[in-house]
Coordinates of C-alpha atoms in Angstrom, one line a residue:
M91 CA -27.4 31.9 36.5
K92 CA -30.1 32.2 33.7
H93 CA -29.5 34.1 30.5
L94 CA -31.6 35.2 27.6
I95 CA -31.1 35.6 24.0
L96 CA -33.3 37.9 21.9
D97 CA -33.9 37.0 18.3
D98 CA -34.4 39.9 15.8
S99 CA -35.7 42.1 18.5
T100 CA -34.4 44.5 21.0
P101 CA -33.7 43.6 24.6
V102 CA -36.4 44.3 27.0
R103 CA -35.9 47.4 29.4
D104 CA -38.0 49.4 31.9
D105 CA -37.9 52.6 29.7
N106 CA -39.8 50.7 26.8
I107 CA -42.5 49.7 29.2
R108 CA -42.9 53.5 30.4
N109 CA -42.8 54.6 26.7
N110 CA -45.8 52.3 25.9
S111 CA -47.7 54.0 28.9
L112 CA -47.6 57.3 27.3
G113 CA -51.0 56.9 25.7
G114 CA -52.5 56.7 29.5
D115 CA -51.0 59.8 30.4
R116 CA -52.3 61.8 27.5
L117 CA -55.7 60.7 28.5
R118 CA -55.2 62.4 32.0
W119 CA -55.4 65.7 30.0
I120 CA -58.9 65.2 28.7
V121 CA -60.7 65.7 32.0
P122 CA -59.4 69.4 32.4
V123 CA -60.2 70.3 28.9
I124 CA -63.8 68.9 29.2
V125 CA -64.2 70.8 32.6
A126 CA -62.9 74.2 31.1
L127 CA -65.4 73.7 28.3
G128 CA -68.2 73.5 30.6
L129 CA -67.3 76.2 32.6
C130 CA -67.2 78.5 29.3
A131 CA -70.6 77.1 28.5
L132 CA -71.8 78.0 32.0
V133 CA -70.6 81.6 31.9
S134 CA -72.1 82.1 28.4
L135 CA -75.5 81.4 29.6
L136 CA -77.1 84.4 31.1
S137 CA -80.4 83.4 31.8
E138 CA -81.5 80.7 34.3
F139 CA -82.5 78.4 31.8
A140 CA -79.2 78.8 30.2
V141 CA -77.8 78.1 33.7
W142 CA -79.7 74.9 34.1
L143 CA -79.0 73.9 30.7
G144 CA -75.3 74.6 31.1
L145 CA -75.4 72.6 34.4
L146 CA -76.9 69.7 32.6
V147 CA -74.5 69.8 29.7
F148 CA -71.5 70.0 32.2
T149 CA -72.9 67.0 34.3
V150 CA -73.4 64.9 31.1
T151 CA -69.9 66.1 29.7
M152 CA -68.3 65.0 33.1
V153 CA -69.7 61.8 33.0
M154 CA -69.1 61.1 29.6
A155 CA -65.3 62.2 30.3
L156 CA -65.1 59.8 33.2
L157 CA -66.4 56.8 31.2
L158 CA -64.2 57.6 28.3
H159 CA -61.0 58.0 30.8
R160 CA -61.8 54.4 32.2
F161 CA -62.2 53.0 28.8
W162 CA -59.0 54.2 27.6
Y163 CA -57.1 53.1 30.8
R164 CA -58.7 49.6 30.2
Q165 CA -57.7 49.6 26.5
E166 CA -54.1 50.5 27.4
D167 CA -53.9 47.9 29.9
R168 CA -55.1 45.3 27.4
R169 CA -52.4 46.5 24.9
Q170 CA -49.6 46.4 27.3
L171 CA -50.7 42.8 28.5
A172 CA -50.7 41.8 24.9
A173 CA -47.3 43.3 24.0
Q174 CA -45.7 41.7 27.2
T175 CA -47.2 38.3 26.2
Q176 CA -46.2 38.6 22.5
Q177 CA -42.7 39.5 23.8
A178 CA -42.3 36.7 26.4
K179 CA -43.5 34.4 23.2
R180 CA -40.8 35.7 21.1
L181 CA -38.3 35.3 24.0
R182 CA -39.2 31.7 24.5
E183 CA -39.1 31.0 20.8
S184 CA -35.7 32.7 20.6
E185 CA -34.5 30.6 23.4
A186 CA -35.7 27.6 21.9
R187 CA -34.2 28.4 18.5
F188 CA -30.7 29.1 20.3
R189 CA -30.9 25.8 22.0
A190 CA -31.6 23.8 18.9
V191 CA -28.9 25.7 17.0
T192 CA -26.6 25.1 19.8
E193 CA -27.5 21.5 20.3
T194 CA -27.2 20.6 16.5
A195 CA -23.9 22.5 15.9
R196 CA -20.9 20.4 15.2
D197 CA -18.7 23.1 17.0
A198 CA -18.5 23.4 20.7
I199 CA -20.4 26.5 22.1
I200 CA -19.5 27.6 25.6
T201 CA -21.2 30.6 27.5
I202 CA -19.3 32.1 30.3
A203 CA -20.7 34.6 32.9
T204 CA -18.9 37.8 34.2
D205 CA -17.5 35.9 37.0
G206 CA -15.5 33.5 34.7
N207 CA -18.0 30.3 35.2
I208 CA -19.4 28.4 32.7
V209 CA -23.3 28.8 32.1
G210 CA -23.9 27.2 28.9
W211 CA -22.7 23.8 27.4
N212 CA -23.8 22.1 24.2
S213 CA -23.5 18.5 23.1
A214 CA -20.6 19.2 20.9
A215 CA -18.8 20.5 23.8
T216 CA -19.4 17.4 25.7
R217 CA -18.0 15.3 22.9
L218 CA -14.9 17.7 22.6
F219 CA -14.1 17.9 26.4
G220 CA -15.6 14.9 27.7
F221 CA -17.5 16.7 30.5
T222 CA -21.4 16.7 30.6
A223 CA -23.4 19.8 31.0
N224 CA -24.3 18.9 34.4
E225 CA -20.6 18.3 35.3
I226 CA -19.4 21.8 33.9
T227 CA -22.0 24.1 34.5
G228 CA -21.0 26.5 37.3
Q229 CA -17.6 25.3 36.9
P230 CA -14.7 27.9 36.4
L231 CA -13.4 28.4 32.8
T232 CA -9.9 27.2 33.7
L233 CA -11.3 23.6 34.0
I234 CA -10.9 23.2 30.3
I235 CA -7.6 25.2 30.1
P236 CA -4.2 23.3 30.9
S237 CA -2.9 24.9 34.1
R238 CA 0.3 26.5 32.5
F239 CA -2.0 28.6 30.5
H240 CA -4.6 29.7 33.3
G241 CA -3.1 33.2 33.9
Q242 CA -3.0 34.1 30.2
A243 CA -6.4 32.8 29.4
M244 CA -8.1 34.6 32.1
S245 CA -6.2 37.8 31.6
D246 CA -7.6 37.7 28.0
F247 CA -11.0 36.8 29.2
W248 CA -11.2 39.9 31.6
R249 CA -9.8 42.2 29.0
L250 CA -12.6 41.0 26.6
M251 CA -15.2 41.4 29.2
N252 CA -14.0 44.8 29.9
G253 CA -14.4 45.8 26.2
D254 CA -10.7 45.9 25.1
P255 CA -10.7 47.2 21.7
E256 CA -7.9 44.8 20.5
R257 CA -10.1 41.9 21.5
T258 CA -13.0 42.3 18.9
D259 CA -15.9 39.8 18.4
G260 CA -15.6 37.0 15.9
G261 CA -11.8 37.0 16.3
V262 CA -10.1 33.5 15.7
T263 CA -7.4 32.1 18.0
E264 CA -5.5 29.1 18.3
L265 CA -4.9 27.6 21.7
I266 CA -4.5 24.5 23.9
G267 CA -7.4 22.8 25.4
R268 CA -7.9 20.2 28.2
R269 CA -10.0 17.2 28.1
K270 CA -11.6 15.5 31.1
D271 CA -9.1 12.9 31.0
N272 CA -6.2 15.5 31.1
S273 CA -5.1 15.0 27.6
E274 CA -4.5 18.1 25.6
F275 CA -5.2 19.0 22.0
L276 CA -5.1 21.9 19.6
L277 CA -8.4 24.0 19.2
E278 CA -9.4 26.9 17.2
R279 CA -11.6 29.5 19.1
S280 CA -13.8 32.3 18.0
V281 CA -15.6 34.8 20.6
A282 CA -18.5 37.0 21.0
L283 CA -19.8 39.2 23.7
W284 CA -23.4 40.2 24.2
E285 CA -25.7 41.5 26.8
T286 CA -29.4 41.0 28.0
A287 CA -31.4 42.5 30.8
T288 CA -29.8 40.0 33.3
G289 CA -26.4 40.8 32.4
R290 CA -23.3 40.2 30.2
F291 CA -22.2 37.0 28.7
Y292 CA -19.1 35.6 26.8
T293 CA -19.9 33.0 24.1
S294 CA -17.0 30.9 22.7
T295 CA -17.2 28.8 19.6
M296 CA -14.4 25.9 19.5
R297 CA -13.4 23.3 17.4
D298 CA -10.6 20.6 17.3
I299 CA -7.9 21.4 14.8
T300 CA -5.3 18.7 15.8
E301 CA -6.0 16.6 12.4
H302 CA -6.5 19.7 10.5
K303 CA -3.1 21.1 11.6
W304 CA -1.6 17.9 10.9
R305 CA -3.0 17.6 7.5
E306 CA -1.9 21.4 6.8
E307 CA 1.8 20.2 8.0
Q308 CA 1.7 17.1 5.7
T309 CA 0.6 19.4 2.8
R310 CA 3.3 21.8 3.6
R311 CA 5.9 19.2 3.7
L312 CA 4.6 17.7 0.6
L313 CA 4.9 20.9 -1.1
A314 CA 8.3 21.6 0.3
E315 CA 9.4 18.1 -0.7
N316 CA 8.2 18.6 -4.3
E317 CA 9.6 22.0 -4.4
T318 CA 13.0 20.4 -3.2
I319 CA 12.6 17.6 -5.9
L320 CA 11.8 20.1 -8.6
R321 CA 14.7 22.3 -7.6
N322 CA 17.2 19.4 -7.5
A323 CA 16.0 17.5 -10.2
L324 CA 18.6 16.4 -12.8
V325 CA 16.0 16.7 -15.6
G326 CA 13.8 20.0 -16.7
I327 CA 10.3 19.8 -15.7
V328 CA 7.6 22.1 -17.4
Y329 CA 3.7 22.5 -17.1
L330 CA 2.2 23.3 -20.4
K331 CA -1.2 24.5 -21.1
Q332 CA -2.2 24.9 -24.8
R333 CA 1.6 24.3 -25.5
R334 CA 2.7 27.5 -23.5
I335 CA 4.6 27.4 -20.4
V336 CA 2.9 27.9 -17.1
S337 CA 5.8 26.9 -14.9
C338 CA 9.1 25.1 -15.0
N339 CA 11.9 24.2 -12.7
R340 CA 15.5 26.0 -12.8
R341 CA 17.0 22.8 -14.5
L342 CA 14.7 23.2 -17.4
E343 CA 15.9 26.9 -17.8
E344 CA 19.6 25.6 -17.4
I345 CA 19.2 23.0 -20.2
F346 CA 17.8 25.5 -22.7
Q347 CA 20.2 28.3 -21.4
Y348 CA 17.3 30.6 -20.2
D349 CA 17.6 32.9 -17.2
P350 CA 15.3 32.4 -14.5
G351 CA 11.6 33.2 -15.2
E352 CA 12.4 34.2 -18.9
L353 CA 10.5 31.0 -20.3
I354 CA 7.1 31.6 -18.2
G355 CA 4.3 32.4 -20.7
Q356 CA 6.1 31.7 -24.0
S357 CA 5.3 28.9 -26.5
S358 CA 7.1 25.5 -26.2
E359 CA 8.0 25.9 -29.8
I360 CA 11.1 27.8 -28.7
F361 CA 12.5 24.3 -27.6
Y362 CA 12.5 22.7 -31.1
D363 CA 14.5 23.2 -34.1
T364 CA 11.9 24.0 -36.7
H365 CA 8.2 24.9 -36.6
E366 CA 7.3 21.8 -38.8
N367 CA 9.0 19.7 -36.0
F368 CA 7.1 21.3 -33.3
L369 CA 3.8 20.7 -35.1
A370 CA 4.8 17.0 -35.8
V371 CA 5.6 16.4 -32.2
G372 CA 2.2 17.7 -31.1
E373 CA 0.5 15.6 -33.6
R374 CA 2.3 12.5 -32.6
A375 CA 2.3 13.0 -28.6
Y376 CA -1.1 14.3 -27.7
P377 CA -3.3 11.5 -29.2
P378 CA -1.7 9.0 -26.7
L379 CA -2.0 11.5 -23.8
A380 CA -5.8 11.4 -24.3
E381 CA -5.8 7.7 -24.0
Q382 CA -4.2 7.8 -20.7
K383 CA -0.8 6.9 -22.0
S384 CA 2.6 8.8 -21.6
Y385 CA 4.6 9.7 -24.8
S386 CA 8.5 9.5 -25.1
E387 CA 10.6 10.4 -27.9
E388 CA 14.4 11.4 -28.7
L389 CA 14.9 14.3 -31.0
M390 CA 17.0 17.4 -31.6
L391 CA 16.1 20.5 -29.3
R392 CA 17.4 23.8 -29.5
H393 CA 19.3 26.0 -27.1
K394 CA 18.4 29.8 -26.5
N395 CA 21.4 30.7 -28.8
G396 CA 20.1 28.5 -31.6
S397 CA 22.7 25.4 -31.1
L398 CA 21.2 22.2 -31.4
F399 CA 21.4 19.0 -29.1
W400 CA 20.1 15.8 -28.7
G401 CA 17.3 15.6 -26.0
A402 CA 14.7 13.2 -24.7
I403 CA 11.0 14.4 -23.9
N404 CA 8.4 12.3 -21.9
G405 CA 4.9 13.8 -21.1
C406 CA 1.5 12.8 -19.5
A407 CA -1.8 14.6 -19.4
I408 CA -3.2 16.1 -16.1
D409 CA -6.7 15.8 -17.6
F410 CA -7.1 12.9 -20.1
S411 CA -10.2 14.4 -21.5
D412 CA -8.4 17.4 -22.7
P413 CA -4.7 17.2 -22.6
H414 CA -4.1 20.7 -24.5
E415 CA -5.6 22.2 -21.2
G416 CA -2.7 20.8 -18.9
S417 CA 0.3 18.4 -19.4
I418 CA 3.5 17.8 -17.6
W419 CA 6.6 17.3 -19.7
I420 CA 10.3 16.2 -18.8
Y421 CA 13.2 17.4 -20.8
A422 CA 16.7 15.7 -20.7
D423 CA 19.9 16.5 -22.2
I424 CA 21.0 13.3 -23.8
S425 CA 23.9 14.7 -25.9
E426 CA 26.7 12.8 -23.6
R427 CA 24.7 9.5 -23.8
R428 CA 24.7 9.9 -27.5
R429 CA 28.2 10.4 -27.8
A430 CA 28.7 7.4 -25.4
E431 CA 26.8 5.3 -27.6
R432 CA 28.8 6.2 -30.6
Q433 CA 32.0 5.3 -28.5
L434 CA 30.5 2.3 -27.6
E435 CA 29.6 1.4 -31.2
E436 CA 33.0 1.8 -32.3
H437 CA 34.4 -0.2 -29.3
Q438 CA 31.7 -2.8 -30.2
A439 CA 33.3 -3.1 -33.6
Q440 CA 36.8 -3.1 -32.4
L441 CA 35.6 -6.0 -29.8
E442 CA 34.0 -8.1 -32.7
D443 CA 37.4 -7.8 -34.5
L444 CA 39.3 -8.8 -31.5
V445 CA 36.9 -11.6 -30.7
L446 CA 37.6 -13.0 -34.2
Q447 CA 41.3 -12.6 -33.7
R448 CA 41.1 -14.4 -30.1
T449 CA 38.6 -17.2 -31.7
A450 CA 41.4 -18.0 -34.4
E451 CA 44.0 -18.1 -31.3
L452 CA 41.6 -20.2 -29.3
R453 CA 41.0 -22.6 -32.2
A454 CA 44.8 -23.0 -32.7
A455 CA 45.1 -23.4 -28.9
L456 CA 42.3 -26.0 -28.8
E457 CA 44.3 -28.0 -31.6
A458 CA 47.5 -27.7 -29.6
A459 CA 45.6 -29.0 -26.5
N460 CA 44.2 -31.8 -28.5
L461 CA 47.6 -32.6 -29.6
A462 CA 49.0 -32.7 -26.1
D463 CA 45.9 -34.8 -24.8
R464 CA 46.6 -37.4 -27.5
A465 CA 50.3 -37.1 -26.6
K466 CA 49.3 -37.7 -22.9
D467 CA 47.1 -40.5 -23.9
E468 CA 50.3 -42.0 -25.8
F469 CA 52.4 -41.5 -22.7
L470 CA 50.1 -43.2 -20.4
A471 CA 49.6 -46.2 -22.7
N472 CA 53.3 -46.5 -23.1
I473 CA 54.2 -45.9 -19.4
T474 CA 51.6 -48.3 -18.2
H475 CA 52.8 -50.8 -20.7
E476 CA 56.5 -50.4 -19.2
L477 CA 55.2 -50.7 -15.8
R478 CA 53.0 -53.8 -16.5
T479 CA 56.0 -55.8 -17.9
P480 CA 58.3 -55.9 -14.7
L481 CA 55.3 -55.8 -12.4
S482 CA 54.0 -59.0 -14.2
A483 CA 57.4 -60.4 -13.7
V484 CA 57.2 -59.7 -9.7
I485 CA 53.7 -61.3 -9.6
G486 CA 54.6 -64.3 -11.7
F487 CA 57.9 -65.0 -10.0
S488 CA 56.5 -64.5 -6.4
S489 CA 53.5 -66.9 -7.5
L490 CA 56.4 -69.4 -8.9
A491 CA 58.5 -69.1 -5.7
R492 CA 55.5 -69.7 -3.3
P493 CA 55.4 -73.6 -3.4
F494 CA 59.1 -73.9 -2.9
C495 CA 59.0 -71.7 0.0
T496 CA 59.5 -73.7 3.5
D497 CA 60.2 -70.7 5.9
A498 CA 57.1 -69.2 7.2
R499 CA 58.4 -65.7 7.3
Q500 CA 59.4 -65.9 3.8
C501 CA 56.2 -67.4 2.6
D502 CA 54.5 -64.5 4.3
Y503 CA 56.7 -62.0 2.5
L504 CA 56.1 -63.8 -1.0
D505 CA 52.2 -63.6 -0.2
K506 CA 52.5 -59.7 0.5
V507 CA 54.7 -58.9 -2.6
N508 CA 52.2 -61.0 -4.7
S509 CA 49.3 -59.1 -3.2
A510 CA 50.8 -55.7 -3.4
G511 CA 51.8 -56.3 -7.1
K512 CA 48.3 -57.2 -8.1
T513 CA 46.8 -54.2 -6.2
L514 CA 49.5 -52.1 -8.3
S515 CA 48.4 -53.8 -11.4
G516 CA 44.8 -52.8 -10.7
I517 CA 45.8 -49.2 -10.5
I518 CA 47.8 -49.3 -13.5
D519 CA 44.7 -50.7 -15.4
D520 CA 42.8 -47.5 -14.0
L521 CA 45.5 -45.2 -15.7
L522 CA 44.5 -46.5 -19.1
D523 CA 40.7 -45.3 -18.0
L524 CA 41.9 -41.7 -17.1
S525 CA 40.0 -40.3 -20.0
K526 CA 36.7 -41.8 -18.5
I527 CA 37.5 -40.0 -15.1
V528 CA 38.0 -36.7 -17.0
A529 CA 34.8 -37.0 -18.9
G530 CA 32.8 -37.9 -15.5
R531 CA 32.2 -41.6 -16.8
M532 CA 34.1 -43.6 -14.3
E533 CA 32.3 -46.9 -13.7
F534 CA 32.6 -49.0 -10.6
E535 CA 32.8 -52.9 -10.8
A536 CA 30.2 -54.8 -9.0
S537 CA 31.4 -58.1 -8.1
P538 CA 31.0 -60.2 -4.8
F539 CA 34.1 -60.2 -2.4
S540 CA 34.9 -60.9 1.3
L541 CA 35.4 -57.8 3.3
R542 CA 37.5 -59.6 6.0
Q543 CA 39.9 -61.0 3.4
L544 CA 40.4 -57.7 1.9
V545 CA 41.1 -56.3 5.2
V546 CA 43.6 -58.9 6.0
R547 CA 45.3 -58.5 2.8
S548 CA 45.5 -54.7 3.2
S549 CA 47.0 -55.0 6.7
S550 CA 49.5 -57.6 5.7
V551 CA 50.8 -55.0 2.9
I552 CA 51.1 -52.4 5.6
S553 CA 52.2 -54.7 8.5
Y554 CA 55.9 -55.0 7.6
K555 CA 56.3 -51.2 8.0
A556 CA 54.5 -51.0 11.1
Q557 CA 56.7 -53.8 12.6
E558 CA 59.9 -51.8 11.6
K559 CA 58.5 -48.8 13.5
G560 CA 57.3 -50.9 16.6
L561 CA 53.8 -50.0 16.1
A562 CA 50.7 -52.2 17.1
L563 CA 48.5 -52.6 14.0
T564 CA 44.9 -53.8 14.8
E565 CA 41.7 -54.3 13.0
Y566 CA 38.3 -54.4 14.2
I567 CA 35.0 -55.4 12.1
A568 CA 31.6 -55.1 13.7
E569 CA 29.7 -58.4 13.9
E570 CA 26.6 -56.8 12.3
V571 CA 28.7 -56.0 9.3
P572 CA 28.2 -58.9 6.7
D573 CA 31.3 -60.6 5.1
I574 CA 30.5 -61.0 1.6
L575 CA 29.7 -57.9 -0.2
V576 CA 29.0 -57.0 -4.0
G577 CA 31.0 -53.8 -5.0
D578 CA 34.4 -52.5 -6.3
S579 CA 36.9 -54.4 -4.2
L580 CA 39.9 -52.7 -5.6
R581 CA 38.5 -49.1 -4.7
V582 CA 37.8 -50.3 -1.2
E583 CA 41.4 -51.7 -0.8
Q584 CA 42.7 -48.4 -2.1
I585 CA 41.0 -46.7 0.5
L586 CA 42.0 -48.9 3.3
L587 CA 46.0 -48.9 1.9
N588 CA 46.0 -44.9 1.6
L589 CA 44.3 -44.6 5.2
L590 CA 46.7 -47.3 6.9
S591 CA 49.7 -46.3 5.1
N592 CA 49.2 -42.6 6.0
A593 CA 48.7 -43.5 9.8
V594 CA 51.9 -45.8 9.9
K595 CA 53.6 -42.8 8.1
F596 CA 52.8 -40.2 10.4
T597 CA 53.0 -42.2 13.7
A598 CA 56.3 -42.6 15.5
E599 CA 55.3 -44.9 18.2
G600 CA 52.1 -46.3 19.7
R601 CA 49.3 -48.1 17.6
V602 CA 47.3 -47.9 14.4
E603 CA 43.8 -49.2 14.7
L604 CA 41.3 -49.9 11.8
R605 CA 37.6 -50.1 12.6
I606 CA 34.7 -50.9 10.2
D607 CA 31.1 -50.4 11.5
L608 CA 27.7 -50.6 10.0
Q609 CA 26.6 -46.7 9.4
A610 CA 23.1 -47.9 7.8
R611 CA 21.4 -50.6 6.1
E612 CA 18.5 -51.0 3.7
E613 CA 17.1 -54.0 2.0
R614 CA 20.2 -54.9 -0.4
R615 CA 22.5 -52.1 0.5
V616 CA 24.8 -51.2 3.3
C617 CA 26.8 -48.1 4.3
L618 CA 30.1 -48.8 5.9
N619 CA 31.9 -46.6 8.3
I620 CA 35.8 -47.0 8.0
E621 CA 37.8 -45.3 10.6
V622 CA 41.6 -45.3 11.2
E623 CA 42.9 -44.1 14.4
D624 CA 46.6 -43.4 15.2
T625 CA 48.7 -42.1 17.9
G626 CA 50.6 -40.0 15.4
I627 CA 51.1 -36.1 15.1
G628 CA 47.5 -35.4 13.9
L629 CA 46.2 -32.5 11.9
R630 CA 45.6 -28.8 12.9
A631 CA 42.2 -27.2 11.8
Q632 CA 43.8 -25.3 8.9
E633 CA 45.3 -28.6 7.6
I634 CA 42.1 -30.7 7.8
A635 CA 40.6 -27.9 5.4
L636 CA 43.2 -29.4 3.0
L637 CA 42.4 -32.9 3.2
F638 CA 40.5 -33.4 -0.2
K639 CA 42.4 -30.8 -2.3
P640 CA 44.7 -32.2 -5.0
F641 CA 48.5 -31.9 -4.7
S642 CA 48.2 -30.3 -1.0
Q643 CA 50.3 -31.0 2.1
A644 CA 50.2 -30.2 5.8
D645 CA 53.9 -29.4 5.4
A646 CA 54.9 -28.3 1.9
S647 CA 58.5 -27.0 2.8
M648 CA 61.7 -28.6 1.4
T649 CA 62.7 -29.5 4.8
R650 CA 59.8 -31.4 5.8
K651 CA 60.3 -34.7 7.7
F652 CA 57.3 -36.7 5.9
G653 CA 57.2 -37.4 2.2
G654 CA 54.1 -38.3 0.1

């Protein structure tokens, strides 16, 4: 269906064409008038000459009238043709301007005929809905409306087309649109109803407002959040202009004990204890604000009733070029904090006194500890001396008795006594270096020794206890383990004796096996893996965690079976 839009002109109608032909109807009255005049001239002539003269005049008049009538008709035809040509030109120009406007418009412009079908569709509509003009032209309006809204949309359309007074031109409505891919979106629509000689049309201008609505919602939520923050803030917040209160939150009114809205429009001087302090704060605060800095200060402020309290202020400018034209300030009541700082100062003084007292006590305790440490050193020196004397006798007598021993078993016992005595002597020597251990300066000896002889010596010390319990005591040393090593043989022997003696102690029957493997080897260093496996009672998981803790036992009860 083709439609026509007129620009700054009245729609073409048949009545206008008839009105334009009125000039031709007036020309039809000239002939009767001229004939009447001729007759009058003829009657007035009584003579024959006059008759012939009148006839001549009448004839000439009639010819002139006919020529004049024909001339006027041709002129009128030319005028009508020119008017129609001009009107058609204006119509073409109007249509061209309309197409140009609709095609360059950012909003979708859609024209619908009285039957509800789309007859006009611009490029913006294609971008908005995804349908091309060829695809959509002639299709029903409901094609761009979700199915659930078809009934309401067409009801509104028919009411508008029928001139419903509540559906005025230019009204803006928000509704849901449907794209070619069936996706839906929120759009804003304004409508207009117009007519031409070819019929009535309904034009709708639409735009996608999904993002706009989202931004509106974000702005609304942000404003609500800001309002909530201001309303629930623990500090007073005020907007000042020329140091007068433009707006503030309720907390500020509570801090200064004013009723809601009572501060609006007043000078912020009412917050300060004196006029001089009000001026001084302004002189100190506003220069930093102009330099894009904030300003903070603690000072005395004044309640509505005149009472003073300690407060803290912090401000920043909205426009750094002119801070007096707008600044935001935060006021806080710090009276409790100031009082707490004075409790704190007093408590600090008390603590300093207490520290002096405790320092004196600690100094005395340190002196006592030093005395006890010296006493311990003296005790260790005395006890090791007392132990060394009988132990030297054991080692000496066993060495003297060994050459006179003829019984093999007795000789073995003497050797074991002598070896155990020497080991114990080495341990006693270490007691004298206890101070080095405590100070973290324990030193290990580095001297050559035979690992296999050391194992034999350690096993021989434990073997008699294993024989008493009927246990099989075996040793295994991997072939790749070198025999001659450089290290602290006494420490290695202590490790072996501890492991073997514990294994024998906690094994009632079966065997105790010592295994030494090579864990790792470098150019001049070896790492040994020493294991002792027995068929004894073993350890539970919670007991294994106590292995390397001092003075701890798996069974610490008074009725335990095993000691040590």
